[in-house]
Short mmCIF file of C-alpha atoms in Angstrom, two decimals:
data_model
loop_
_atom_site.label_atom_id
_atom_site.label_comp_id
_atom_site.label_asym_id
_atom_site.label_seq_id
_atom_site.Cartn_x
_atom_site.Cartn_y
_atom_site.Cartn_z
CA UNK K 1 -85.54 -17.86 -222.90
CA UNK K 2 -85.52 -16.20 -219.56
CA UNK K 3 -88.43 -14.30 -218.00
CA UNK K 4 -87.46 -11.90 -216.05
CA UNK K 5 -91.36 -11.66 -214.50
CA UNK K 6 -91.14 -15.25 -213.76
CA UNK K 7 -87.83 -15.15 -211.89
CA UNK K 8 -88.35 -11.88 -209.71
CA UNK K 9 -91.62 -13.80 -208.14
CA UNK K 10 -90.23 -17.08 -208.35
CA UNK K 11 -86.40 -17.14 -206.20
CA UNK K 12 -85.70 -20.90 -206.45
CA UNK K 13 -82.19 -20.17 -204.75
CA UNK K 14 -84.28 -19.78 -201.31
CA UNK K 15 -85.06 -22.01 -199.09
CA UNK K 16 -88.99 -22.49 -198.57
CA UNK K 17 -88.00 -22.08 -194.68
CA UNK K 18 -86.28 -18.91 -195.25
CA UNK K 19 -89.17 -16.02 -194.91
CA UNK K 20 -88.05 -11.90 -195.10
CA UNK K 21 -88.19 -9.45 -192.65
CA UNK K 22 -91.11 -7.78 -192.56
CA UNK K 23 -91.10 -6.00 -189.18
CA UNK K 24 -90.84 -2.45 -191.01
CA UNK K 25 -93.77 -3.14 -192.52
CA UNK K 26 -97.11 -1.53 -191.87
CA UNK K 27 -100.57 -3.95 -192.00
CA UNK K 28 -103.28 -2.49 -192.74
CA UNK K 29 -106.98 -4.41 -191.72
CA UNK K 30 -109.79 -3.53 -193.38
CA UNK K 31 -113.21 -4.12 -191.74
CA UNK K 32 -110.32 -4.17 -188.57
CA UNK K 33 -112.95 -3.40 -185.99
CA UNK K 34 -114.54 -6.63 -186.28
CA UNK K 35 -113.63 -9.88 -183.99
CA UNK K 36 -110.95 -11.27 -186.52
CA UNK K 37 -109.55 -8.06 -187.66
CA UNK K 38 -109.13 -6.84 -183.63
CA UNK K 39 -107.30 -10.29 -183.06
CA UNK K 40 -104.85 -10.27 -185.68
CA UNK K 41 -104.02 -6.33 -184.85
CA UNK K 42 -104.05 -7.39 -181.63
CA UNK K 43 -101.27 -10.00 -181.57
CA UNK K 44 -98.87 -8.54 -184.68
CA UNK K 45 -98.77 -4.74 -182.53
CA UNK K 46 -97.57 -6.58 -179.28
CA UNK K 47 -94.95 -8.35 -182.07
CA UNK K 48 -94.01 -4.92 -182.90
CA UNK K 49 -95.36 -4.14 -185.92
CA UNK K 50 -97.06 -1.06 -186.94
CA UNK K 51 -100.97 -1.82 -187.70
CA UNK K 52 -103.73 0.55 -189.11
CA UNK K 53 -107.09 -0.41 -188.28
CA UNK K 54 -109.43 0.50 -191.52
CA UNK K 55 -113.40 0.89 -190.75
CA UNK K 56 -116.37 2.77 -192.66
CA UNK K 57 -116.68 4.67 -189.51
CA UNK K 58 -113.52 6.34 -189.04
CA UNK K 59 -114.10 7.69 -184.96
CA UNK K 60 -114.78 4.02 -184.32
CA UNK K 61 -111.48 2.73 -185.87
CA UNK K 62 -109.86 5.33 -183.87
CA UNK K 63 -111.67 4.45 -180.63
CA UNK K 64 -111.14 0.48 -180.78
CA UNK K 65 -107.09 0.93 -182.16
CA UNK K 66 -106.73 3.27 -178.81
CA UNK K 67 -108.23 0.19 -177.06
CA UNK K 68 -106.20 -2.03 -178.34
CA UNK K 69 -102.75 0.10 -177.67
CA UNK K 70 -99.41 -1.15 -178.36
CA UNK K 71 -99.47 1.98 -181.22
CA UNK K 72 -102.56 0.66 -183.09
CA UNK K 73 -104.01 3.65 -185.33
CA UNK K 74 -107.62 3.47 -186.99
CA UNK K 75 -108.93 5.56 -189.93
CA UNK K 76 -111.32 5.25 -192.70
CA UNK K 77 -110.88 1.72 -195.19
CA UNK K 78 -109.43 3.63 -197.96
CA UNK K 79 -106.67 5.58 -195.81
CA UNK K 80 -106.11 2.39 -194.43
CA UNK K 81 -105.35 0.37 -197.80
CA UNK K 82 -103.50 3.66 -199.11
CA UNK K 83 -101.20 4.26 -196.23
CA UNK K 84 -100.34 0.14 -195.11
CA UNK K 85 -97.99 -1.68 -197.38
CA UNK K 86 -99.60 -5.09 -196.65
CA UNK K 87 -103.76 -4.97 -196.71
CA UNK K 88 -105.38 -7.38 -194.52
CA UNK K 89 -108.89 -8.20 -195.75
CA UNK K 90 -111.24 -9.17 -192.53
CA UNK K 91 -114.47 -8.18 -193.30
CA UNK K 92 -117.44 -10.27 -193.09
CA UNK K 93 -118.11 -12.16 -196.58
CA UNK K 94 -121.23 -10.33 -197.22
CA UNK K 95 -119.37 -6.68 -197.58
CA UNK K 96 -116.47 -8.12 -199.31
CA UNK K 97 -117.33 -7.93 -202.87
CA UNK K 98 -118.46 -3.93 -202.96
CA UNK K 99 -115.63 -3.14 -200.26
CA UNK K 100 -112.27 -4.72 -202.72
CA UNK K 101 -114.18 -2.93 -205.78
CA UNK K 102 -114.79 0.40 -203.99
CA UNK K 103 -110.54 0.51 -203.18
CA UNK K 104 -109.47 -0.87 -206.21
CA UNK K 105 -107.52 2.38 -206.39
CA UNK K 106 -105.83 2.94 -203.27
CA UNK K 107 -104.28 -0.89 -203.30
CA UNK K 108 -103.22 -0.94 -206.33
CA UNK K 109 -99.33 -2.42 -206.20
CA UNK K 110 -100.25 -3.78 -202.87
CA UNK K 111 -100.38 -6.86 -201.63
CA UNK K 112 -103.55 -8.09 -200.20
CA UNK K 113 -104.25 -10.54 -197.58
CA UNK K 114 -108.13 -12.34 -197.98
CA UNK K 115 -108.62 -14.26 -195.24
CA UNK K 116 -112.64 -14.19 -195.63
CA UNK K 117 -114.63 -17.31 -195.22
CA UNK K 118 -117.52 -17.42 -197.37
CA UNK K 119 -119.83 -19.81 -195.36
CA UNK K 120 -123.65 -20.18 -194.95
CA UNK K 121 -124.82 -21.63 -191.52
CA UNK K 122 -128.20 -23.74 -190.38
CA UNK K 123 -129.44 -25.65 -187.98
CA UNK K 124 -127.24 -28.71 -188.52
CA UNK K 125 -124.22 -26.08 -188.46
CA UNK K 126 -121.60 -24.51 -190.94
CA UNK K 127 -121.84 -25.19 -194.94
CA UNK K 128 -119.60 -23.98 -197.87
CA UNK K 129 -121.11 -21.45 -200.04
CA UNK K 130 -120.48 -21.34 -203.89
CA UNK K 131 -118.40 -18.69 -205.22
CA UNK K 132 -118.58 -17.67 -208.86
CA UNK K 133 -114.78 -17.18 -208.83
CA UNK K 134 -113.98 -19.87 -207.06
CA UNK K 135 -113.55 -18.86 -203.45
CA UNK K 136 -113.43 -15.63 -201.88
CA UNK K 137 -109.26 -15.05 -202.90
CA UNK K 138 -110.15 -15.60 -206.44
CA UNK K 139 -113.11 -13.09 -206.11
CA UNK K 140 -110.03 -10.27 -204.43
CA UNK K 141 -107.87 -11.01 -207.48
CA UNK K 142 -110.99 -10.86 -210.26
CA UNK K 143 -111.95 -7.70 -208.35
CA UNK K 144 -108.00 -5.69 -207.77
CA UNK K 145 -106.26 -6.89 -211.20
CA UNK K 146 -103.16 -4.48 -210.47
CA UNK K 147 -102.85 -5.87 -206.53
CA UNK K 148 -101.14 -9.29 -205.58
CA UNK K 149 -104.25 -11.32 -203.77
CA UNK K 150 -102.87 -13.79 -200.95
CA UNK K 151 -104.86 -16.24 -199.04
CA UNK K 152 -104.07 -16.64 -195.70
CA UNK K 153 -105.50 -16.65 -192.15
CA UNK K 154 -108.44 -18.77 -192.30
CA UNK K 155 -108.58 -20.84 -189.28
CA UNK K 156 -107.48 -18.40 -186.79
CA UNK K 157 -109.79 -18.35 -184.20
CA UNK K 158 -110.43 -15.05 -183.08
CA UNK K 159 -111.61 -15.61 -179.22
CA UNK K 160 -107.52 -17.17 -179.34
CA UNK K 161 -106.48 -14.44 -181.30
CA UNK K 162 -107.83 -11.62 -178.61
CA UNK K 163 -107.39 -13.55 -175.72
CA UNK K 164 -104.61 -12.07 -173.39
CA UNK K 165 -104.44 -15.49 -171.38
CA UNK K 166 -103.60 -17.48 -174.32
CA UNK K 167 -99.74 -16.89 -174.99
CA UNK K 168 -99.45 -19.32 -178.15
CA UNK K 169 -101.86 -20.01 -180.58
CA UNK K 170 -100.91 -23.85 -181.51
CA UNK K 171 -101.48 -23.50 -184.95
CA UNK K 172 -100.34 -22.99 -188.49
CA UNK K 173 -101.29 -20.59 -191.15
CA UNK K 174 -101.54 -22.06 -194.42
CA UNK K 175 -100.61 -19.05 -197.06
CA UNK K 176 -101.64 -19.06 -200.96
CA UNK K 177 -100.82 -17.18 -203.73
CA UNK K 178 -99.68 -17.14 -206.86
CA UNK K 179 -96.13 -14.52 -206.77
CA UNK K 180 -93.57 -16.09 -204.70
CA UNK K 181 -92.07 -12.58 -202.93
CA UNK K 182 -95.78 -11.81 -201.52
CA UNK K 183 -96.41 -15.66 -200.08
CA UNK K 184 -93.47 -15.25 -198.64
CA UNK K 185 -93.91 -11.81 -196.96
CA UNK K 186 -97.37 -13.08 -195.76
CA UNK K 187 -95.79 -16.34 -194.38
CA UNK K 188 -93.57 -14.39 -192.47
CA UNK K 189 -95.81 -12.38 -191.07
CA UNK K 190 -97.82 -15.69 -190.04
CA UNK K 191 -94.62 -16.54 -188.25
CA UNK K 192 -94.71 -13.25 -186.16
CA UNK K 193 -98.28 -14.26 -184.88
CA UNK K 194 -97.30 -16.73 -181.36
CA UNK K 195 -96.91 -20.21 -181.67
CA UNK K 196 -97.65 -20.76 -185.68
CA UNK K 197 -95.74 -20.97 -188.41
CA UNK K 198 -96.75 -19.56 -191.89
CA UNK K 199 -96.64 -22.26 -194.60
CA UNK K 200 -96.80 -21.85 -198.31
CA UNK K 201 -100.17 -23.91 -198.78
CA UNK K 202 -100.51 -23.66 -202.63
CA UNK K 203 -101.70 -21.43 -205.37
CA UNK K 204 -105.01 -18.88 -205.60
CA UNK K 205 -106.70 -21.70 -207.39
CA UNK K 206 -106.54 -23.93 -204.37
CA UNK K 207 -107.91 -21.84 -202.11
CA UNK K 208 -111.74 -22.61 -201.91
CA UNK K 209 -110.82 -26.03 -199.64
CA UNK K 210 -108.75 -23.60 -197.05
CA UNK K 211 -112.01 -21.23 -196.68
CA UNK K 212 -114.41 -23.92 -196.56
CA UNK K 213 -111.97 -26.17 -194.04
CA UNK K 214 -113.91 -23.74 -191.33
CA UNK K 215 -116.94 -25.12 -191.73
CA UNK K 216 -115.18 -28.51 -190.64
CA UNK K 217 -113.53 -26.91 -187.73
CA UNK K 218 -116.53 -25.08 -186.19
CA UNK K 219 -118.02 -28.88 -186.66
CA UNK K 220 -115.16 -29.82 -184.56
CA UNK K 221 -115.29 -27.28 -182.34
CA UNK K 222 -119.27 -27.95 -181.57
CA UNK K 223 -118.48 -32.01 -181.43
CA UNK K 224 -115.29 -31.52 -178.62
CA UNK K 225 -116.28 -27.95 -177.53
CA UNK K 226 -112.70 -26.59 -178.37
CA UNK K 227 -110.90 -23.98 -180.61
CA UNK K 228 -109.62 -26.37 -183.07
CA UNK K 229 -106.75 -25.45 -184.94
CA UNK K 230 -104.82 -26.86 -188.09
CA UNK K 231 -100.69 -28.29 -187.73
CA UNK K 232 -98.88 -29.58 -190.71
CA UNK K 233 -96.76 -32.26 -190.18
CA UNK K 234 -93.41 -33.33 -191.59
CA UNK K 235 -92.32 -29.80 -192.20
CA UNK W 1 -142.25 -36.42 -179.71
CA UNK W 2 -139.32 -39.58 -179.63
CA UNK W 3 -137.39 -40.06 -183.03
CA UNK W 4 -136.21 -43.72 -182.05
CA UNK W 5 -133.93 -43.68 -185.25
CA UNK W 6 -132.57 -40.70 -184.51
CA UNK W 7 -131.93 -41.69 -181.05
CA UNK W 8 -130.18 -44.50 -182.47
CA UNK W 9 -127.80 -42.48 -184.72
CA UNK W 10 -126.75 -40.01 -181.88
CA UNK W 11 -126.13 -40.91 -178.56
CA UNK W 12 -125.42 -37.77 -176.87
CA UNK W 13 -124.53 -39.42 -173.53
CA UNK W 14 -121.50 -40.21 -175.31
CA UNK W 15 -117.77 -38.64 -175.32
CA UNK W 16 -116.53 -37.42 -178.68
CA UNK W 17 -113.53 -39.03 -177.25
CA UNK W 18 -114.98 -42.55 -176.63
CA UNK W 19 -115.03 -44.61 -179.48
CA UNK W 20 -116.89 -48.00 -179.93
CA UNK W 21 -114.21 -51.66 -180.12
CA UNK W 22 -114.08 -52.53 -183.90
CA UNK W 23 -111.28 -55.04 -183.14
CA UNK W 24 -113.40 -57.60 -184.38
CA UNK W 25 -114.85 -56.02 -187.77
CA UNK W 26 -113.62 -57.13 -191.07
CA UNK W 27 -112.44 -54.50 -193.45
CA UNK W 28 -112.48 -54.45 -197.19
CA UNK W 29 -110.62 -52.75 -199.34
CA UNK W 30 -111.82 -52.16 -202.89
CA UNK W 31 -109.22 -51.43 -205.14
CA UNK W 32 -107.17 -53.11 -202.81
CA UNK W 33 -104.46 -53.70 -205.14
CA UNK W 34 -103.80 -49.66 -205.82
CA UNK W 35 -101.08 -48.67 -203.32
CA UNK W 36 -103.57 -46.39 -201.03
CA UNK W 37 -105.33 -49.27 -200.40
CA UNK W 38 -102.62 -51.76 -199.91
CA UNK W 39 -100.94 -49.39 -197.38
CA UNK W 40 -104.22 -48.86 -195.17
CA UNK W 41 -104.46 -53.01 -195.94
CA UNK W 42 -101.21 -53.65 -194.90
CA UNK W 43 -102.01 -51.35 -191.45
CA UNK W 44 -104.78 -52.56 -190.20
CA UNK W 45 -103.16 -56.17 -190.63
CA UNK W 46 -100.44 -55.53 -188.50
CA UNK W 47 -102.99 -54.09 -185.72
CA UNK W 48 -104.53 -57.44 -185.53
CA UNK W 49 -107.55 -56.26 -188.24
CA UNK W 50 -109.07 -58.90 -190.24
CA UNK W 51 -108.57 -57.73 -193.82
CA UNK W 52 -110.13 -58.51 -197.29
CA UNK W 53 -108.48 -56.66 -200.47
CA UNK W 54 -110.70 -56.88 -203.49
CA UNK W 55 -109.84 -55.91 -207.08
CA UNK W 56 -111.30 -56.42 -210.61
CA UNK W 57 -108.61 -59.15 -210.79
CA UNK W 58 -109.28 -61.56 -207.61
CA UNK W 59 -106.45 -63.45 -208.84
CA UNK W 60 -104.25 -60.29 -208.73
CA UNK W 61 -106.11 -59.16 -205.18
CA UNK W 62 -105.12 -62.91 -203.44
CA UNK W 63 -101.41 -62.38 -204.85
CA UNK W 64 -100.73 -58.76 -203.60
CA UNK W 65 -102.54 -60.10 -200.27
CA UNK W 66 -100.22 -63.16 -199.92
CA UNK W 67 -97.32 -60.37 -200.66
CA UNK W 68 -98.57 -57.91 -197.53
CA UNK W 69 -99.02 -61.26 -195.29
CA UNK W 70 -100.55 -60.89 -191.94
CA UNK W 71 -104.05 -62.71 -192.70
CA UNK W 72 -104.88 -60.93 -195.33
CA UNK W 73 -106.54 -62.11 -198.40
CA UNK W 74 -107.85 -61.13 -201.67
CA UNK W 75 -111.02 -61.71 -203.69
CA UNK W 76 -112.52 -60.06 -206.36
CA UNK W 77 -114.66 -56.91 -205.49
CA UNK W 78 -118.05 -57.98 -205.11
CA UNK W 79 -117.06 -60.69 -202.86
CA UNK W 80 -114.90 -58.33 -201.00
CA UNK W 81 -118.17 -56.11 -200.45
CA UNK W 82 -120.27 -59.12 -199.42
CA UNK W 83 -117.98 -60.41 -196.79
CA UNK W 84 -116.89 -57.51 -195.19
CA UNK W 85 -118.73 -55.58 -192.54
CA UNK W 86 -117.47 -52.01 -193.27
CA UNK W 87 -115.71 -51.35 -197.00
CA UNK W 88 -113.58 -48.84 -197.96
CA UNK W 89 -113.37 -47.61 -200.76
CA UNK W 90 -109.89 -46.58 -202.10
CA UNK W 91 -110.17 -46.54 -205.81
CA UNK W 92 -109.47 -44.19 -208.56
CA UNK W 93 -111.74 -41.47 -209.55
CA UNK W 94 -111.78 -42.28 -212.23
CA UNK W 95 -113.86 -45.91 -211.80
CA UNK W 96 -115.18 -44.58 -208.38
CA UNK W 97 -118.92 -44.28 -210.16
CA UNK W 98 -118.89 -47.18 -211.98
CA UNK W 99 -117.57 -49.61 -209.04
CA UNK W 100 -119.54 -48.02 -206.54
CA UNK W 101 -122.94 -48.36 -208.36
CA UNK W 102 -122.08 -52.02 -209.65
CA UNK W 103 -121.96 -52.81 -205.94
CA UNK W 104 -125.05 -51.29 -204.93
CA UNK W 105 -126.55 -55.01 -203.74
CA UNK W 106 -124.04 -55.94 -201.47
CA UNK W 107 -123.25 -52.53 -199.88
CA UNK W 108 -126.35 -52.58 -198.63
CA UNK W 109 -126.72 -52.14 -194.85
CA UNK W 110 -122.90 -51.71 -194.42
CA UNK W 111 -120.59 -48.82 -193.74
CA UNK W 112 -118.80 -47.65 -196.92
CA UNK W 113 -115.57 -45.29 -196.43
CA UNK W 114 -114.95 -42.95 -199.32
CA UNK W 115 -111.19 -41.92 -199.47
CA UNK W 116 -111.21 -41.03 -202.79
CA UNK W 117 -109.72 -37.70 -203.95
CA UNK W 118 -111.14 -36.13 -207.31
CA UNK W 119 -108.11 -34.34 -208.50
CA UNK W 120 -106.69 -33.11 -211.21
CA UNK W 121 -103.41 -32.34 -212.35
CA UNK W 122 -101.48 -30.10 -215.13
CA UNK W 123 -97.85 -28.60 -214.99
CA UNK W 124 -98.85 -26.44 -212.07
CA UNK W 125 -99.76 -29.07 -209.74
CA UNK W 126 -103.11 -30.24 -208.48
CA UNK W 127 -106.09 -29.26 -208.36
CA UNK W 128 -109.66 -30.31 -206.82
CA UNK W 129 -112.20 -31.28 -210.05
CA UNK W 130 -116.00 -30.24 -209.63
CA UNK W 131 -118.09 -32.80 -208.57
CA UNK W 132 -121.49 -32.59 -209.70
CA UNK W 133 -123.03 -34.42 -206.44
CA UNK W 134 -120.55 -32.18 -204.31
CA UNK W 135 -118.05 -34.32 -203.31
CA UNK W 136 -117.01 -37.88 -204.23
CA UNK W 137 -118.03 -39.55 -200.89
CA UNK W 138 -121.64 -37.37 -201.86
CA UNK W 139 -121.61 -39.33 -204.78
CA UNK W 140 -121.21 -41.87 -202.84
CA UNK W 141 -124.14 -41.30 -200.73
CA UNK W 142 -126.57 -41.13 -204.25
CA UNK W 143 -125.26 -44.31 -205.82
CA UNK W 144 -126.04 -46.24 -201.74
CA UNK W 145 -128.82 -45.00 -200.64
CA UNK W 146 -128.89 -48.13 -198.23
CA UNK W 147 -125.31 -48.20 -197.02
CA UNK W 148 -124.01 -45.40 -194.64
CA UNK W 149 -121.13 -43.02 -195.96
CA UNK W 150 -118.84 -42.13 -194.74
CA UNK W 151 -115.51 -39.94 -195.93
CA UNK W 152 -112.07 -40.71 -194.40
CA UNK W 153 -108.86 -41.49 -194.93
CA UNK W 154 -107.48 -38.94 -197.52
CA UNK W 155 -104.73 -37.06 -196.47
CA UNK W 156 -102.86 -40.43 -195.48
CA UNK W 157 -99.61 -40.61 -198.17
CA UNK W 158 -99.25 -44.14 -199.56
CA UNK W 159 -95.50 -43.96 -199.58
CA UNK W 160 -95.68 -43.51 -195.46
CA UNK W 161 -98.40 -46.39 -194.90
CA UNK W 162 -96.30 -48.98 -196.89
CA UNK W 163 -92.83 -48.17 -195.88
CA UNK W 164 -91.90 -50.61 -192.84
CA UNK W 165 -89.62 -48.22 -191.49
CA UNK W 166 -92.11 -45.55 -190.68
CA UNK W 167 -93.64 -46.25 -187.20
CA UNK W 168 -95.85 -43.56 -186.40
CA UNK W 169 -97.85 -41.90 -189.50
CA UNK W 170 -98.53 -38.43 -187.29
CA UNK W 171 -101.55 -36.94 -188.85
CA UNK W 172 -105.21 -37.39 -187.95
CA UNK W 173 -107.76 -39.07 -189.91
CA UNK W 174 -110.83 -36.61 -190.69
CA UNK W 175 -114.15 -38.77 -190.86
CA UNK W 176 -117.23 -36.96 -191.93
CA UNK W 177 -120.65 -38.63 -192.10
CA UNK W 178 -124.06 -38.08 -191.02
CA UNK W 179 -124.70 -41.09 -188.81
CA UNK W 180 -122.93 -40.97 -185.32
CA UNK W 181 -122.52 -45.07 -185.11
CA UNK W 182 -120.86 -45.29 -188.29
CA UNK W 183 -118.59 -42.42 -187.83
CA UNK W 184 -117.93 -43.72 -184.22
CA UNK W 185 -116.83 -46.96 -185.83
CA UNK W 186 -114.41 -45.47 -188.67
CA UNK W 187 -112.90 -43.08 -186.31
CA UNK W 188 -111.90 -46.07 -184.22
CA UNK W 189 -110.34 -48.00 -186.84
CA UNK W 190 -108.64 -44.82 -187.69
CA UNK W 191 -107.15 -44.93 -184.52
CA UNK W 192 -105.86 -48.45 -185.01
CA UNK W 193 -103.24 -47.22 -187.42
CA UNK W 194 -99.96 -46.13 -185.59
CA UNK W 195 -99.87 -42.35 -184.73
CA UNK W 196 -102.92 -41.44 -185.89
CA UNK W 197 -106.43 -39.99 -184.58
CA UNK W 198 -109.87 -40.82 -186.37
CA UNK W 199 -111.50 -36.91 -185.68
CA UNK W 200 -115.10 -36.37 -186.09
CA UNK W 201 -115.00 -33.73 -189.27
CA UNK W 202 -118.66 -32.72 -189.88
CA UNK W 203 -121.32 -33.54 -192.06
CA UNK W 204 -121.07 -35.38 -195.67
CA UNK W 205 -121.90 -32.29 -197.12
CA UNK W 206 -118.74 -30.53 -195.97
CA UNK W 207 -116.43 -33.30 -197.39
CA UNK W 208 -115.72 -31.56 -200.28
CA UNK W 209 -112.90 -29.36 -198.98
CA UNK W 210 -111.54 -32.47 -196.69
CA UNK W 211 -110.82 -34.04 -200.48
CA UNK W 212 -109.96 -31.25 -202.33
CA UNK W 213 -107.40 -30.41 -199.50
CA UNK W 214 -105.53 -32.89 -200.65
CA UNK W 215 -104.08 -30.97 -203.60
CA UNK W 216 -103.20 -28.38 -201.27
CA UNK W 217 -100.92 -31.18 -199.24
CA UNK W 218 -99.41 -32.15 -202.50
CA UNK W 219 -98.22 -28.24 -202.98
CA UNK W 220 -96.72 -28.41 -199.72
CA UNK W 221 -95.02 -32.08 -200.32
CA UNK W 222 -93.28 -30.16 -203.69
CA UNK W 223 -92.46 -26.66 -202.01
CA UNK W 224 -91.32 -28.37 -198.85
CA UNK W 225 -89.85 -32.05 -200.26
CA UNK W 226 -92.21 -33.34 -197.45
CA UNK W 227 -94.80 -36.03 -196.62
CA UNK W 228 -97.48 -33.02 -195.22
CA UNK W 229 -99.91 -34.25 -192.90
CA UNK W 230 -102.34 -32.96 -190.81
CA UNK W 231 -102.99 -32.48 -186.88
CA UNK W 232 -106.17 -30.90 -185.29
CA UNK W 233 -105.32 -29.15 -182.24
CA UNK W 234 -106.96 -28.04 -179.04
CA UNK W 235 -108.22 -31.64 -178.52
#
């Protein structure tokens, strides 16, 4: 029997290397005036695509999207995730919980981009924490049941990301989800970043390894005292 | 105050980069005869590494050695522990426990390499198992409290290590341990197999994700009809 569900998210016709165009669409970042958030608004407004900075404190969105330029806007997290069609997650893991649950509403029908790390740190460095859910994607999609949760973004390194200097970023994006059209919107806008490529990296359930991988690169990173970034090979 | 021991374990006059000669260490492979192990075998054999494959089935072990030629041989597996100076472990999850802590007496003082991946599987793919000590190469650790662990070795695909034909493997080894020497000295024989890096990866305790990333390559090798590996870059 056919399901219609089932083939909307799941096009096998496609090619895995053929992505959409997303360049009409407007990203929203929640928590967008921190580091990661200012990096990845940074880099997809010079691409050309229209970005809305989200922050609890509205003026300050405003002040660091006029910063920024290239036609960045900022506003208050819930105009942010109401007016964007895509909803970037970058807020620090502590806030993430009570920020998803307090706009359950407004993203509702939208998809939403976690790229949140949930790591503790200590003297000998960077650690995994333990997520009830599962990892911090599984937590967005427990907490927005009527949004499409992707996992994407985690080992972007956001002194890269905002650095005007550095014209390619030498990485790839590893994207997970669980509906085929939203992986692939998010991979393409992956691809937009410079120099990476967005690649379908598995489903929600597989996501705890991606977010914890960080932990192993800022080991790296300390060890060679570099900005060590992730390339798949063969594809 | 000096910690001699500690000292010993990290040398910080060192470069990440420089690596110790392990030319003249002999390797053994437990579960030699499963194809993981008979690819990294057959490898280091061709490099000029003295090899020892051991199995339940020494008979079976010396066979499948005589098959992969190149000096290798094949014993059972607690000679293969005994007579090799660092053992890796390449076994199934499912008897990792039980092999490991029947070995316990002659794994002591030597590096063991965990490259065992605790997955499971159902119709949508794989997916990382809990681990109750963490990780396997943390159960690892528990079961050898005298040997030195260290994790390596799992993204590697079998099918690319024993086909002739394939030159360069290009991915990088992750190796993850707590003792600098012993990492030092995997990450070099890493390095002995063709197109590959051995890349310092962290602590034990972040080895969970390393293995459970491995269900996340397996995604990509069905979406993508690939063998996925994995470069660091920026170093």
């Amino acid at each position: 029997m056919s399901d219609p569900k089932r083939e909307a998210h799941q096009p096998a016709a496609t090619s895995p290397f053929e992505l959409p165009d997303v360049s009409g669409l407007t990203v929203g970042v929640l928590g967008g005036t921190g580091e990661q958030g200012r990096g990845l608004a940074y880099r997809w407004a010079i691409a050309g695509q229209r970005v809305i900075l989200g922050s609890r404190d509205s003026s300050r969105a405003a002040k660091v999207a006029e910063e920024l330029g290239h036609g960045v806007t900022g506003t208050d997290n819930a105009t942010c995730a109401s007016q964007a069609d895509v909803v970037v997650a970058a807020v620090p893991w502590a806030g993430h919980k009570d920020l998803l649950a307090s706009l359950q509403s407004p993203l509702v029908g939208k998809i939403v981009v976690d790229c949140v790390n949930p790591l503790g740190f200590d003297k000998q460095g960077a650690f995994a924490l333990t997520v009830p859910e599962g990892s911090a994607a599984q937590q967005a999609a427990a907490l927005l049941p009527e949004s499409t949760v992707v996992a994407a973004f985690h080992h972007l390194s956001a002194v890269l990301l905002l650095d005007p200097a550095v014209v390619g970023l030498d990485t790839d994006v590893l994207v997970l989800g669980d509906v085929r059209t939203a992986t692939n919107a998010v991979q393409a806008l992956a691809s937009r970043l410079p120099g990476t490529r967005g690649i379908y990296g598995g489903r929600l359930r597989n996501a705890h390894q991606v977010e914890a991988m960080t932990a192993n690169l800022i080991s790296m990173n300390r060890r060679y005292k570099a900005h060590a970034g992730v390339r798949i090979t063969d594809l």
